[in-house]
Amino acid sequence: MEFNYAYKQSTAVNESGGNTQMSFSPDTKRPPTYFVGELRQNVAFREAISALHDVVVSDMRFQPKDKTAYKEWRAKQDEIDWQLVAAMRQDVAAKIKPLQEELNQLSKRSSERFAPYYKARDKFRRYVWQKQLDFYFVFDPVITVHPDEVFFECFSVDESSYGRLSASYEVFKNINEFACGTTNVDYSAALYDEFQKIRSYKSTQLQVDPSGFEVQTTNEEAYKEVKIDLPDSWVRGFLQVSSAMSLPATQFDLHPMDIHNICFVLRRHKETTGPRSMRYHLNPGEPVRVVFEPWNIEVVCARSPYTGIQPQTIRVWGRRRLNILERLIPVAKKFTVHLLGTGMPSFYVADLGDMSFTLGLSGWTANDWAQSGNFDLMAPRADVDEWTQKLIFDALRENWLESPDRLAQRLNLSRTAVLGALSAYTQAGRAIYDLNKQVYRVRELSREPLPIERLRFANPREESATRFLSQNAVRVTSVTDNGALILQGSVNDKDKTLNLSLTIDRDERIIDAECTCNWHQQNKLYKGPCEHILALRMQHARQC
């Protein structure tokens, strides 16, 4: 999938004495979006934006070692007559000694003469490495300006981690001008080094450059044209994160020192065998306990009692990605953890006062957001006509952000219809759910509409569910409404009759399901619902 960007110039950093000005160059092909303000909370912003950089360059996929050269070398060693080699070494050793001394003297003189060359070469290598690092920023970071805050979004290289930094206007002072909207900004690896220079005694101005929109098309030579061919999985993963954030989750708070203790254990220990999970033990009124496998090391979060009602144990994998949060520990007030379930995604929201940092992690590192987690299939799926969907989105655009309840009350519509419409726009990349403030926000991921049919299906499950409906192979046998909607039914799949059940909450979200098919028995809901569960849900919606 090709994305075309046009920047007036590259992102610039101007530093003079006690003043630093950072000017981001926005995509001029988008509607004008700009912001100019001076940082008030310099150190906290530096640590938060640095943590966002750690998300961007994160790649924890397993890289197997190439043993081809070793095997070739080992095969040659087996062919050597070592007794003959030992006899020859005695004769050769005496001849080598004076030659070695002479060679050491020559090497010393050579190193002294080549020292300036080696220094210049290392400097050049560092320069090249920094330029190559820019390829990590496959999709230029997304910056969105809203009436109440500015937020940055990014995705990791391995497509398993999502980062979002939101900064309210209290973080800035001397805000000159801004225009709400979403844009991609030109972002380079060198800019990360400039962020490290932010200090409390120096004034730093952050500027999403409004002048980038002043150049007319007649001066196209002044533009910096960028064309990026993104894999569908990258864009699909971005959409899946937004869908997963709107799902119900177990929520509790952790003290910053608890996160420090978790990262400390991960830094001090290296697992060589499985399992490699973390178990959260949550008992009402008791401190949260975290157990690290396979060592069974327990961290008791004495400052963080669990305030939930039901005791439960939730296991999560891909735990080393939590080290991204280390830089936020000194400046965070608390961390709010959102767990969707065992083996499911998790979200960690750092409360930085006037800022918040959201780290979204897939079920485990190899289980990236795009290929395995179809959480848009578990999101609200209410059947809302296009006219109502457009009405709801236009209403959201008026204020740029709003809660579903407030939006439903203002438009005199049902909450289910509002959630269904917002879910559709979330899956289309035009809206995002703010996990920190529990509101939906307008956020256009791309300038052109995304090809939803191409992006939505990473697998043929929903297509198969539609086929079951067309063949009249789905039957709803029982419907129970006791606060949550419980469906029971059967699906005829070829020569088998599968029995299944499904629980949907008041917000039209799947919270539990069972099916006798082999795929569900192996994966449960860790990779989203199977086609039979989806078919049962569609059949019930059709009957209603």
CSV table of N, CA and C in Angstrom, one decimal, residues 243 245-249 376-384 404-405 408 414-424 427 433 438 440 481 483-485 503-511 537:
chain,number,residue,atom,x,y,z
A,243,SER,N,-9.3,-0.8,17.9
A,243,SER,CA,-10.4,-1.7,18.2
A,243,SER,C,-10.2,-2.3,19.6
A,245,MET,N,-8.5,-1.3,22.1
A,245,MET,CA,-8.6,-0.4,23.3
A,245,MET,C,-10.1,-0.1,23.7
A,246,SER,N,-11.0,-0.4,22.8
A,246,SER,CA,-12.4,-0.2,23.2
A,246,SER,C,-13.1,-1.4,23.8
A,247,LEU,N,-12.4,-2.5,23.9
A,247,LEU,CA,-12.9,-3.7,24.5
A,247,LEU,C,-12.9,-3.7,26.0
A,248,PRO,N,-13.8,-4.4,26.7
A,248,PRO,CA,-13.8,-4.4,28.2
A,248,PRO,C,-12.5,-5.1,28.7
A,249,ALA,N,-12.0,-4.6,29.8
A,249,ALA,CA,-10.7,-5.1,30.3
A,249,ALA,C,-10.7,-5.0,31.9
A,376,ASP,N,-11.1,-6.2,15.8
A,376,ASP,CA,-12.2,-5.5,15.2
A,376,ASP,C,-13.4,-6.4,15.1
A,377,LEU,N,-13.2,-7.7,15.0
A,377,LEU,CA,-14.3,-8.7,15.0
A,377,LEU,C,-15.0,-8.8,16.3
A,378,MET,N,-14.3,-8.5,17.4
A,378,MET,CA,-14.9,-8.6,18.7
A,378,MET,C,-15.5,-7.2,19.2
A,379,ALA,N,-15.3,-6.2,18.4
A,379,ALA,CA,-15.8,-4.8,18.8
A,379,ALA,C,-17.3,-4.8,18.5
A,380,PRO,N,-17.9,-3.7,19.0
A,380,PRO,CA,-19.4,-3.5,18.7
A,380,PRO,C,-19.7,-3.6,17.2
A,381,ARG,N,-20.7,-4.4,16.8
A,381,ARG,CA,-21.0,-4.6,15.4
A,381,ARG,C,-22.5,-4.3,15.1
A,382,ALA,N,-23.0,-3.3,15.8
A,382,ALA,CA,-24.4,-3.0,15.6
A,382,ALA,C,-24.6,-2.5,14.1
A,383,ASP,N,-25.7,-2.9,13.5
A,383,ASP,CA,-26.0,-2.6,12.2
A,383,ASP,C,-26.6,-1.2,12.1
A,384,VAL,N,-25.8,-0.3,11.7
A,384,VAL,CA,-26.1,1.2,11.6
A,384,VAL,C,-26.0,1.6,10.1
A,404,PRO,N,-19.2,8.3,24.2
A,404,PRO,CA,-20.4,7.7,23.6
A,404,PRO,C,-21.7,8.1,24.2
A,405,ASP,N,-21.7,8.2,25.6
A,405,ASP,CA,-23.0,8.5,26.3
A,405,ASP,C,-23.4,10.0,25.9
A,408,ALA,N,-24.6,10.1,22.3
A,408,ALA,CA,-25.9,9.5,22.2
A,408,ALA,C,-27.0,10.4,22.7
A,414,SER,N,-29.6,5.8,20.3
A,414,SER,CA,-29.2,4.7,21.3
A,414,SER,C,-27.7,4.6,21.4
A,415,ARG,N,-27.3,4.2,22.6
A,415,ARG,CA,-25.8,4.1,22.8
A,415,ARG,C,-25.3,3.0,21.9
A,416,THR,N,-26.0,2.0,21.7
A,416,THR,CA,-25.6,0.9,20.8
A,416,THR,C,-25.3,1.3,19.4
A,417,ALA,N,-26.2,2.2,18.9
A,417,ALA,CA,-26.0,2.7,17.5
A,417,ALA,C,-24.8,3.6,17.5
A,418,VAL,N,-24.6,4.4,18.5
A,418,VAL,CA,-23.4,5.3,18.5
A,418,VAL,C,-22.1,4.5,18.6
A,419,LEU,N,-22.1,3.5,19.4
A,419,LEU,CA,-20.9,2.6,19.5
A,419,LEU,C,-20.7,1.9,18.2
A,420,GLY,N,-21.7,1.4,17.6
A,420,GLY,CA,-21.5,0.7,16.4
A,420,GLY,C,-21.0,1.6,15.3
A,421,ALA,N,-21.4,2.8,15.2
A,421,ALA,CA,-20.9,3.7,14.2
A,421,ALA,C,-19.5,4.1,14.5
A,422,LEU,N,-19.2,4.4,15.7
A,422,LEU,CA,-17.8,4.8,16.1
A,422,LEU,C,-16.9,3.7,15.9
A,423,SER,N,-17.3,2.4,16.2
A,423,SER,CA,-16.5,1.3,15.9
A,423,SER,C,-16.2,1.1,14.4
A,424,ALA,N,-17.1,1.4,13.6
A,424,ALA,CA,-16.9,1.3,12.1
A,424,ALA,C,-15.9,2.4,11.7
A,427,GLN,N,-12.4,1.3,12.9
A,427,GLN,CA,-11.8,0.3,12.0
A,427,GLN,C,-11.4,0.9,10.6
A,433,TYR,N,-10.0,5.5,20.0
A,433,TYR,CA,-10.6,5.5,21.4
A,433,TYR,C,-9.4,5.9,22.3
A,438,GLN,N,-11.3,8.0,28.2
A,438,GLN,CA,-12.5,7.3,27.9
A,438,GLN,C,-13.4,8.0,27.0
A,440,TYR,N,-14.0,9.1,22.5
A,440,TYR,CA,-13.6,8.9,21.1
A,440,TYR,C,-13.1,10.2,20.6
A,481,ASP,N,-31.4,-13.0,28.1
A,481,ASP,CA,-30.9,-11.7,28.4
A,481,ASP,C,-31.0,-11.4,29.9
A,483,GLY,N,-28.8,-9.1,31.6
A,483,GLY,CA,-27.8,-8.1,31.8
A,483,GLY,C,-26.8,-8.2,30.6
A,484,ALA,N,-26.4,-9.4,30.2
A,484,ALA,CA,-25.6,-9.7,29.0
A,484,ALA,C,-26.4,-10.6,28.2
A,485,LEU,N,-26.2,-10.5,26.9
A,485,LEU,CA,-27.0,-11.4,25.9
A,485,LEU,C,-26.2,-12.7,25.7
A,503,THR,N,-21.5,-14.8,24.4
A,503,THR,CA,-22.0,-13.8,25.3
A,503,THR,C,-21.6,-12.4,24.8
A,504,ILE,N,-22.6,-11.5,24.7
A,504,ILE,CA,-22.4,-10.2,24.2
A,504,ILE,C,-22.9,-9.2,25.3
A,505,ASP,N,-22.0,-8.2,25.6
A,505,ASP,CA,-22.4,-7.3,26.7
A,505,ASP,C,-23.3,-6.2,26.1
A,506,ARG,N,-23.7,-5.2,27.0
A,506,ARG,CA,-24.6,-4.2,26.6
A,506,ARG,C,-24.1,-3.3,25.5
A,507,ASP,N,-22.8,-3.3,25.3
A,507,ASP,CA,-22.1,-2.4,24.3
A,507,ASP,C,-21.9,-3.2,23.0
A,508,GLU,N,-22.5,-4.4,22.9
A,508,GLU,CA,-22.4,-5.2,21.7
A,508,GLU,C,-21.0,-5.7,21.5
A,509,ARG,N,-20.3,-6.0,22.5
A,509,ARG,CA,-18.9,-6.5,22.4
A,509,ARG,C,-18.9,-8.0,22.9
A,510,ILE,N,-18.2,-8.8,22.2
A,510,ILE,CA,-18.0,-10.2,22.6
A,510,ILE,C,-17.1,-10.3,23.8
A,511,ILE,N,-17.7,-10.8,24.9
A,511,ILE,CA,-16.9,-11.0,26.1
A,511,ILE,C,-16.6,-12.4,26.5
A,537,ARG,N,-23.5,-14.8,15.6
A,537,ARG,CA,-23.8,-13.4,16.0
A,537,ARG,C,-24.5,-12.7,14.8
